[in-house]
Amino acid sequence: KELGGGRVHWFDAAMDDRAADSARLSADLEQALTHGEMFLLYQPIVELPSHRRAGVEVLLRWRHPQRGLIAPDVFIPMAERSGLILDIGLWVLENACRQGALWQHRYGDDAPAKVSINVSALQLAEPGFVADVEDILARTGVDRSRLMLEITETAVLDSGPALAAVRELRQRGLRVALDDFGTGQSSLSLLLDCPVDVLKVDKSFVSGSAVSNAGAAIVEGLIGFTSRLHLEAVAEGVETTEQAEHLHSAGYRLAQGYLFGRPIPAEAVEAAIDETVKKKSLSVG
Ligand code: C2E
Ligand code: MG
Ligand code: MG
Ligand code: MG
């Protein structure tokens, strides 16, 4: 009994520590933008089987001055709880659009055809969001046909305003992808209310596709399903050539994952584009 009591006490203390730690991190997050601690990385989305770059996904990073890199899976939920996601989300949009516009002007047809940006459902539910997006498009000069907004299903997306924003954005010529498709975060029911352009098939199915029958069946089933709905499919989290070959033979045209490239800074994307352009001019000239 005494031991049990002691153990409970120990757990409480550990939980307090964790809560305090998380509260400190969340407080630090408030200054992260103004202190210039946030930056963007870009991960290629490629065509199968050529591995030609079709686009990039923009992935946010936070370099904490003492703790180093903090994963978005840690700080995005914090930002959503505090409401800071609205400012952070606009910062991401503005900077990603600025980058997209720069590549569009510098590289033309050799620029990544699509810049895909993660958007929180809380941003979508915010009344001025569509107007903010229009402002950013006008200010940065990026071509809206080059943008893709990635959303995941949450309780907020079940609400009217967020769904209305998705519809409005699509009417205005922006494309929308449903992220992590097939997980609890994004499911079939959303497609009934919320038409999108692209399904991003979650990496949990992709990693299972080459090893288990169930994984393979889901990956193959989803491609049939997306083509019936006239949606495009992107396979996420491709790490092995075996997975890539299976996806290609199942009919996937687009894929993303460490096999093709990790998230990298803008300058590294530019170096890769320069390389492709050089090769092209060599083979032509
Ligand atoms: P996501 O949108 O599904 O992004 C894909 C995640 O999978 C990224 O993790 C990426 O680095 C990782 N990934 C890519 N290829 C592979 C692979 O082959 N294997 C494995 N194991 N992982 C791979 P990351 O960058 O840590 O981001 C995690 C999540 O945080 C994102 O998932 C997204 O939901 C969220 N996030 C990131 N940036 C933003 C942002 O700017 N705004 C919002 N609202 N959410 C963001
Ligand atoms: Mg995403
Ligand atoms: Mg995803
Ligand atoms: Mg995700």
Short mmCIF file of C-alpha atoms and ligand atoms in Angstrom, two decimals:
data_model
loop_
_atom_site.label_atom_id
_atom_site.label_comp_id
_atom_site.label_asym_id
_atom_site.label_seq_id
_atom_site.Cartn_x
_atom_site.Cartn_y
_atom_site.Cartn_z
CA LYS A 1 0.00 0.00 0.00
CA GLU A 2 2.75 2.38 0.96
CA LEU A 3 4.70 1.43 -2.13
CA GLY A 4 1.64 1.97 -4.32
CA GLY A 5 1.10 5.38 -2.79
CA GLY A 6 4.70 6.28 -3.40
CA ARG A 7 4.43 5.25 -7.01
CA VAL A 8 1.35 7.38 -7.59
CA HIS A 9 3.18 10.31 -6.08
CA TRP A 10 6.16 9.72 -8.37
CA PHE A 11 3.90 9.63 -11.45
CA ASP A 12 2.24 12.87 -10.42
CA ALA A 13 5.57 14.61 -10.09
CA ALA A 14 6.68 13.37 -13.52
CA MET A 15 3.44 14.55 -15.07
CA ASP A 16 3.78 17.96 -13.42
CA ASP A 17 7.28 18.22 -14.85
CA ARG A 18 6.08 17.39 -18.31
CA ALA A 19 3.17 19.81 -18.09
CA ALA A 20 5.48 22.60 -16.88
CA ASP A 21 7.94 21.80 -19.63
CA SER A 22 5.26 21.91 -22.27
CA ALA A 23 3.92 25.19 -20.84
CA ARG A 24 7.42 26.72 -21.07
CA LEU A 25 7.82 25.55 -24.67
CA SER A 26 4.42 26.92 -25.54
CA ALA A 27 5.37 30.30 -24.00
CA ASP A 28 8.64 30.30 -25.99
CA LEU A 29 6.63 29.66 -29.15
CA GLU A 30 5.05 33.10 -28.80
CA GLN A 31 8.37 34.78 -29.63
CA ALA A 32 9.56 32.24 -32.17
CA LEU A 33 8.35 34.16 -35.23
CA THR A 34 9.52 37.62 -34.15
CA HIS A 35 12.89 36.18 -33.08
CA GLY A 36 13.35 34.60 -36.50
CA GLU A 37 13.46 31.04 -35.18
CA MET A 38 11.06 29.62 -37.78
CA PHE A 39 12.14 28.48 -41.23
CA LEU A 40 10.83 26.43 -44.11
CA LEU A 41 12.08 23.27 -45.75
CA TYR A 42 10.89 21.82 -49.04
CA GLN A 43 10.45 18.14 -49.83
CA PRO A 44 10.16 17.00 -53.45
CA ILE A 45 7.02 15.36 -54.81
CA VAL A 46 8.04 13.33 -57.85
CA GLU A 47 6.56 11.61 -60.88
CA LEU A 48 6.77 7.83 -61.12
CA PRO A 49 8.70 6.11 -62.54
CA SER A 50 10.97 8.94 -63.79
CA HIS A 51 11.53 10.61 -60.35
CA ARG A 52 11.11 13.92 -62.16
CA ARG A 53 10.27 16.73 -59.68
CA ALA A 54 6.59 17.63 -59.97
CA GLY A 55 6.33 19.82 -56.90
CA VAL A 56 7.45 20.44 -53.35
CA GLU A 57 5.74 20.27 -49.97
CA VAL A 58 6.55 23.11 -47.59
CA LEU A 59 7.43 21.88 -44.09
CA LEU A 60 7.81 24.24 -41.14
CA ARG A 61 10.72 24.01 -38.69
CA TRP A 62 11.38 25.70 -35.35
CA ARG A 63 14.92 26.08 -34.10
CA HIS A 64 14.60 26.75 -30.37
CA PRO A 65 17.55 28.83 -29.09
CA GLN A 66 18.31 26.38 -26.25
CA ARG A 67 16.66 23.15 -27.24
CA GLY A 68 17.48 23.03 -30.93
CA LEU A 69 15.08 21.71 -33.53
CA ILE A 70 11.53 21.03 -32.32
CA ALA A 71 9.35 18.78 -34.48
CA PRO A 72 6.15 20.22 -35.96
CA ASP A 73 4.23 17.30 -34.50
CA VAL A 74 5.15 18.86 -31.13
CA PHE A 75 4.76 22.60 -31.74
CA ILE A 76 1.87 22.71 -34.26
CA PRO A 77 -0.63 21.23 -31.76
CA MET A 78 0.67 23.75 -29.19
CA ALA A 79 0.16 26.60 -31.64
CA GLU A 80 -3.34 25.32 -32.34
CA ARG A 81 -4.19 25.27 -28.63
CA SER A 82 -2.93 28.81 -28.06
CA GLY A 83 -4.32 30.28 -31.28
CA LEU A 84 -0.82 31.21 -32.43
CA ILE A 85 -1.36 28.94 -35.44
CA LEU A 86 -3.17 31.83 -37.14
CA ASP A 87 -0.06 34.06 -37.16
CA ILE A 88 2.26 31.16 -37.85
CA GLY A 89 0.05 29.89 -40.66
CA LEU A 90 -0.01 33.29 -42.36
CA TRP A 91 3.77 33.53 -42.04
CA VAL A 92 4.14 30.12 -43.71
CA LEU A 93 1.75 31.06 -46.51
CA GLU A 94 3.44 34.40 -47.16
CA ASN A 95 6.95 32.98 -47.21
CA ALA A 96 6.06 29.89 -49.23
CA CYS A 97 4.23 32.04 -51.80
CA ARG A 98 7.18 34.44 -51.98
CA GLN A 99 9.46 31.48 -52.62
CA GLY A 100 7.06 30.04 -55.19
CA ALA A 101 6.91 33.37 -57.04
CA LEU A 102 10.69 33.66 -57.05
CA TRP A 103 11.12 30.17 -58.53
CA GLN A 104 8.37 30.85 -61.06
CA HIS A 105 10.17 33.97 -62.30
CA ARG A 106 13.66 32.55 -62.15
CA TYR A 107 13.04 29.08 -63.60
CA GLY A 108 9.75 29.21 -65.53
CA ASP A 109 8.90 25.68 -66.71
CA ASP A 110 11.78 24.24 -64.70
CA ALA A 111 10.36 25.56 -61.40
CA PRO A 112 8.49 23.13 -59.14
CA ALA A 113 5.06 22.99 -60.80
CA LYS A 114 3.27 22.89 -57.45
CA VAL A 115 4.07 24.34 -54.04
CA SER A 116 2.04 22.44 -51.47
CA ILE A 117 1.34 24.18 -48.15
CA ASN A 118 -0.09 22.62 -44.97
CA VAL A 119 -3.01 24.59 -43.59
CA SER A 120 -4.56 24.03 -40.17
CA ALA A 121 -8.32 23.62 -40.01
CA LEU A 122 -8.31 26.46 -37.46
CA GLN A 123 -6.97 28.79 -40.15
CA LEU A 124 -9.71 27.70 -42.53
CA ALA A 125 -12.39 28.38 -39.93
CA GLU A 126 -11.10 31.94 -39.40
CA PRO A 127 -13.49 34.43 -41.06
CA GLY A 128 -10.85 36.47 -42.95
CA PHE A 129 -8.85 33.51 -44.23
CA VAL A 130 -9.85 33.57 -47.91
CA ALA A 131 -9.25 37.33 -48.05
CA ASP A 132 -5.84 36.86 -46.38
CA VAL A 133 -4.92 34.28 -49.00
CA GLU A 134 -5.97 36.65 -51.80
CA ASP A 135 -3.85 39.43 -50.23
CA ILE A 136 -0.84 37.16 -50.06
CA LEU A 137 -1.32 36.03 -53.68
CA ALA A 138 -1.51 39.66 -54.81
CA ARG A 139 1.46 40.76 -52.71
CA THR A 140 3.78 37.94 -53.68
CA GLY A 141 2.67 37.60 -57.30
CA VAL A 142 2.65 33.81 -57.19
CA ASP A 143 0.45 32.11 -59.74
CA ARG A 144 -2.46 30.47 -57.89
CA SER A 145 -2.41 27.48 -60.21
CA ARG A 146 0.99 26.64 -58.71
CA LEU A 147 -0.37 26.35 -55.18
CA MET A 148 -1.86 23.42 -53.34
CA LEU A 149 -3.30 23.66 -49.84
CA GLU A 150 -3.05 20.50 -47.73
CA ILE A 151 -5.75 19.97 -45.14
CA THR A 152 -6.52 17.19 -42.68
CA GLU A 153 -9.88 16.32 -41.27
CA THR A 154 -10.47 17.50 -37.71
CA ALA A 155 -13.47 18.42 -35.63
CA VAL A 156 -13.09 21.94 -36.99
CA LEU A 157 -13.47 20.77 -40.56
CA ASP A 158 -16.82 19.30 -39.59
CA SER A 159 -17.91 22.86 -38.92
CA GLY A 160 -19.57 24.99 -41.58
CA PRO A 161 -17.06 27.86 -41.86
CA ALA A 162 -13.99 25.72 -42.56
CA LEU A 163 -15.80 23.69 -45.21
CA ALA A 164 -17.16 26.86 -46.79
CA ALA A 165 -13.61 28.23 -46.97
CA VAL A 166 -12.38 25.09 -48.74
CA ARG A 167 -15.14 25.38 -51.33
CA GLU A 168 -14.50 29.09 -51.80
CA LEU A 169 -10.76 28.58 -52.25
CA ARG A 170 -11.36 25.90 -54.89
CA GLN A 171 -13.82 28.15 -56.70
CA ARG A 172 -11.09 30.77 -56.76
CA GLY A 173 -8.75 28.39 -58.54
CA LEU A 174 -6.68 27.07 -55.65
CA ARG A 175 -6.21 23.34 -55.39
CA VAL A 176 -6.77 21.38 -52.19
CA ALA A 177 -5.25 18.09 -51.05
CA LEU A 178 -6.57 15.86 -48.29
CA ASP A 179 -3.49 14.92 -46.25
CA ASP A 180 -2.76 11.68 -44.36
CA PHE A 181 -5.68 10.05 -46.15
CA GLY A 182 -6.88 6.83 -44.58
CA THR A 183 -5.81 7.68 -41.03
CA GLY A 184 -8.16 8.79 -38.28
CA GLN A 185 -7.29 12.35 -39.26
CA SER A 186 -8.72 12.13 -42.75
CA SER A 187 -11.43 9.78 -43.80
CA LEU A 188 -13.94 8.92 -46.44
CA SER A 189 -16.82 10.76 -44.85
CA LEU A 190 -15.11 14.11 -45.41
CA LEU A 191 -15.21 13.57 -49.17
CA LEU A 192 -18.99 13.66 -49.11
CA ASP A 193 -19.08 17.27 -47.89
CA CYS A 194 -15.77 18.51 -49.03
CA PRO A 195 -14.64 18.03 -52.59
CA VAL A 196 -10.87 18.13 -52.99
CA ASP A 197 -8.42 17.70 -55.88
CA VAL A 198 -5.81 15.38 -54.45
CA LEU A 199 -5.63 12.57 -51.90
CA LYS A 200 -2.34 12.07 -50.13
CA VAL A 201 -2.27 8.39 -49.17
CA ASP A 202 -0.79 8.10 -45.69
CA LYS A 203 2.67 6.64 -45.22
CA SER A 204 1.37 3.93 -42.89
CA PHE A 205 -0.26 2.20 -45.91
CA VAL A 206 2.71 2.85 -48.18
CA SER A 207 5.20 1.33 -45.73
CA GLY A 208 2.96 -1.70 -45.36
CA SER A 209 2.35 -2.07 -49.09
CA ALA A 210 5.45 -4.07 -49.95
CA VAL A 211 5.31 -6.35 -46.92
CA SER A 212 1.69 -7.18 -46.17
CA ASN A 213 -1.31 -8.17 -48.24
CA ALA A 214 -3.51 -5.74 -46.34
CA GLY A 215 -1.18 -2.81 -47.01
CA ALA A 216 -0.96 -3.71 -50.69
CA ALA A 217 -4.74 -4.13 -50.96
CA ILE A 218 -5.40 -0.71 -49.42
CA VAL A 219 -2.84 1.05 -51.60
CA GLU A 220 -4.23 -0.64 -54.72
CA GLY A 221 -7.84 -0.03 -53.70
CA LEU A 222 -7.27 3.65 -53.07
CA ILE A 223 -5.89 4.30 -56.55
CA GLY A 224 -9.02 2.83 -58.14
CA PHE A 225 -11.12 4.89 -55.81
CA THR A 226 -9.31 8.17 -56.56
CA SER A 227 -9.55 7.69 -60.32
CA ARG A 228 -13.30 7.00 -60.07
CA LEU A 229 -13.65 10.31 -58.21
CA HIS A 230 -11.35 12.08 -60.71
CA LEU A 231 -8.88 12.83 -57.95
CA GLU A 232 -5.13 12.69 -58.15
CA ALA A 233 -3.29 10.44 -55.67
CA VAL A 234 0.06 11.14 -54.04
CA ALA A 235 1.72 8.30 -52.11
CA GLU A 236 3.43 9.63 -48.97
CA GLY A 237 6.42 8.26 -47.08
CA VAL A 238 8.02 6.18 -49.85
CA GLU A 239 11.33 4.89 -48.48
CA THR A 240 12.30 1.90 -50.63
CA THR A 241 12.55 1.12 -54.35
CA GLU A 242 10.34 -1.89 -53.69
CA GLN A 243 7.56 0.41 -52.45
CA ALA A 244 8.06 2.77 -55.40
CA GLU A 245 7.82 -0.09 -57.90
CA HIS A 246 4.70 -1.48 -56.28
CA LEU A 247 3.07 1.97 -56.26
CA HIS A 248 3.95 2.56 -59.90
CA SER A 249 2.57 -0.79 -61.01
CA ALA A 250 -0.57 -0.12 -58.97
CA GLY A 251 -1.07 3.05 -61.03
CA TYR A 252 0.35 5.83 -58.83
CA ARG A 253 1.78 8.70 -60.83
CA LEU A 254 2.96 10.89 -57.93
CA ALA A 255 4.95 10.07 -54.81
CA GLN A 256 6.88 11.65 -51.95
CA GLY A 257 9.31 10.22 -49.45
CA TYR A 258 12.88 9.85 -48.27
CA LEU A 259 13.65 7.62 -51.29
CA PHE A 260 13.30 10.67 -53.57
CA GLY A 261 14.50 13.30 -51.13
CA ARG A 262 14.26 14.60 -47.59
CA PRO A 263 12.94 18.06 -46.73
CA ILE A 264 15.73 20.53 -47.70
CA PRO A 265 16.29 24.31 -47.64
CA ALA A 266 15.31 26.49 -50.61
CA GLU A 267 18.96 26.87 -51.71
CA ALA A 268 19.29 23.09 -52.00
CA VAL A 269 16.13 22.96 -54.13
CA GLU A 270 17.69 25.63 -56.34
CA ALA A 271 20.92 23.69 -56.66
CA ALA A 272 18.91 20.65 -57.76
CA ILE A 273 16.98 22.71 -60.33
CA ASP A 274 20.23 24.25 -61.65
CA GLU A 275 21.59 20.73 -62.04
CA THR A 276 18.53 19.58 -64.03
CA VAL A 277 18.66 22.67 -66.24
CA LYS A 278 22.36 22.11 -66.89
CA LYS A 279 21.82 18.46 -67.84
CA LYS A 280 18.97 19.44 -70.13
CA SER A 281 21.03 22.08 -71.95
CA LEU A 282 23.94 19.65 -72.31
CA SER A 283 21.72 16.99 -73.85
CA VAL A 284 20.11 19.55 -76.20
CA GLY A 285 23.31 21.40 -77.07
P1 C2E B 1 2.53 15.98 -43.29
O1 C2E B 1 1.91 17.20 -43.86
O2 C2E B 1 1.85 14.68 -43.53
O3 C2E B 1 4.01 15.97 -43.85
C1 C2E B 1 4.74 14.82 -44.16
C2 C2E B 1 5.65 14.42 -43.01
O4 C2E B 1 6.24 13.16 -43.30
C3 C2E B 1 6.80 15.39 -42.79
O5 C2E B 1 7.12 15.37 -41.41
C4 C2E B 1 7.91 14.74 -43.60
O6 C2E B 1 9.20 15.13 -43.20
C5 C2E B 1 7.64 13.28 -43.28
N1 C2E B 1 8.18 12.38 -44.31
C6 C2E B 1 8.35 12.60 -45.63
N2 C2E B 1 8.82 11.52 -46.27
C7 C2E B 1 8.96 10.57 -45.33
C8 C2E B 1 9.43 9.21 -45.37
O7 C2E B 1 9.81 8.67 -46.42
N3 C2E B 1 9.43 8.53 -44.18
C9 C2E B 1 9.02 9.10 -43.01
N4 C2E B 1 9.06 8.36 -41.90
N5 C2E B 1 8.57 10.38 -42.94
C10 C2E B 1 8.55 11.09 -44.09
P2 C2E B 1 7.36 16.74 -40.60
O8 C2E B 1 8.10 17.73 -41.46
O9 C2E B 1 7.95 16.36 -39.28
O10 C2E B 1 5.91 17.30 -40.39
C11 C2E B 1 4.99 16.62 -39.59
C12 C2E B 1 3.61 17.22 -39.72
O11 C2E B 1 3.56 18.54 -39.17
C13 C2E B 1 3.14 17.39 -41.17
O12 C2E B 1 2.69 16.15 -41.68
C14 C2E B 1 2.04 18.41 -40.99
O13 C2E B 1 0.85 17.79 -40.56
C15 C2E B 1 2.60 19.28 -39.87
N6 C2E B 1 3.19 20.50 -40.46
C16 C2E B 1 4.43 20.70 -40.96
N7 C2E B 1 4.58 21.96 -41.43
C17 C2E B 1 3.38 22.58 -41.21
C18 C2E B 1 2.87 23.91 -41.48
O14 C2E B 1 3.54 24.79 -42.06
N8 C2E B 1 1.59 24.17 -41.08
C19 C2E B 1 0.80 23.22 -40.47
N9 C2E B 1 -0.46 23.55 -40.11
N10 C2E B 1 1.23 21.96 -40.24
C20 C2E B 1 2.51 21.65 -40.60
MG MG B 2 1.20 17.66 -45.63
MG MG B 3 0.79 13.65 -44.70
MG MG B 4 0.46 14.88 -40.97
#
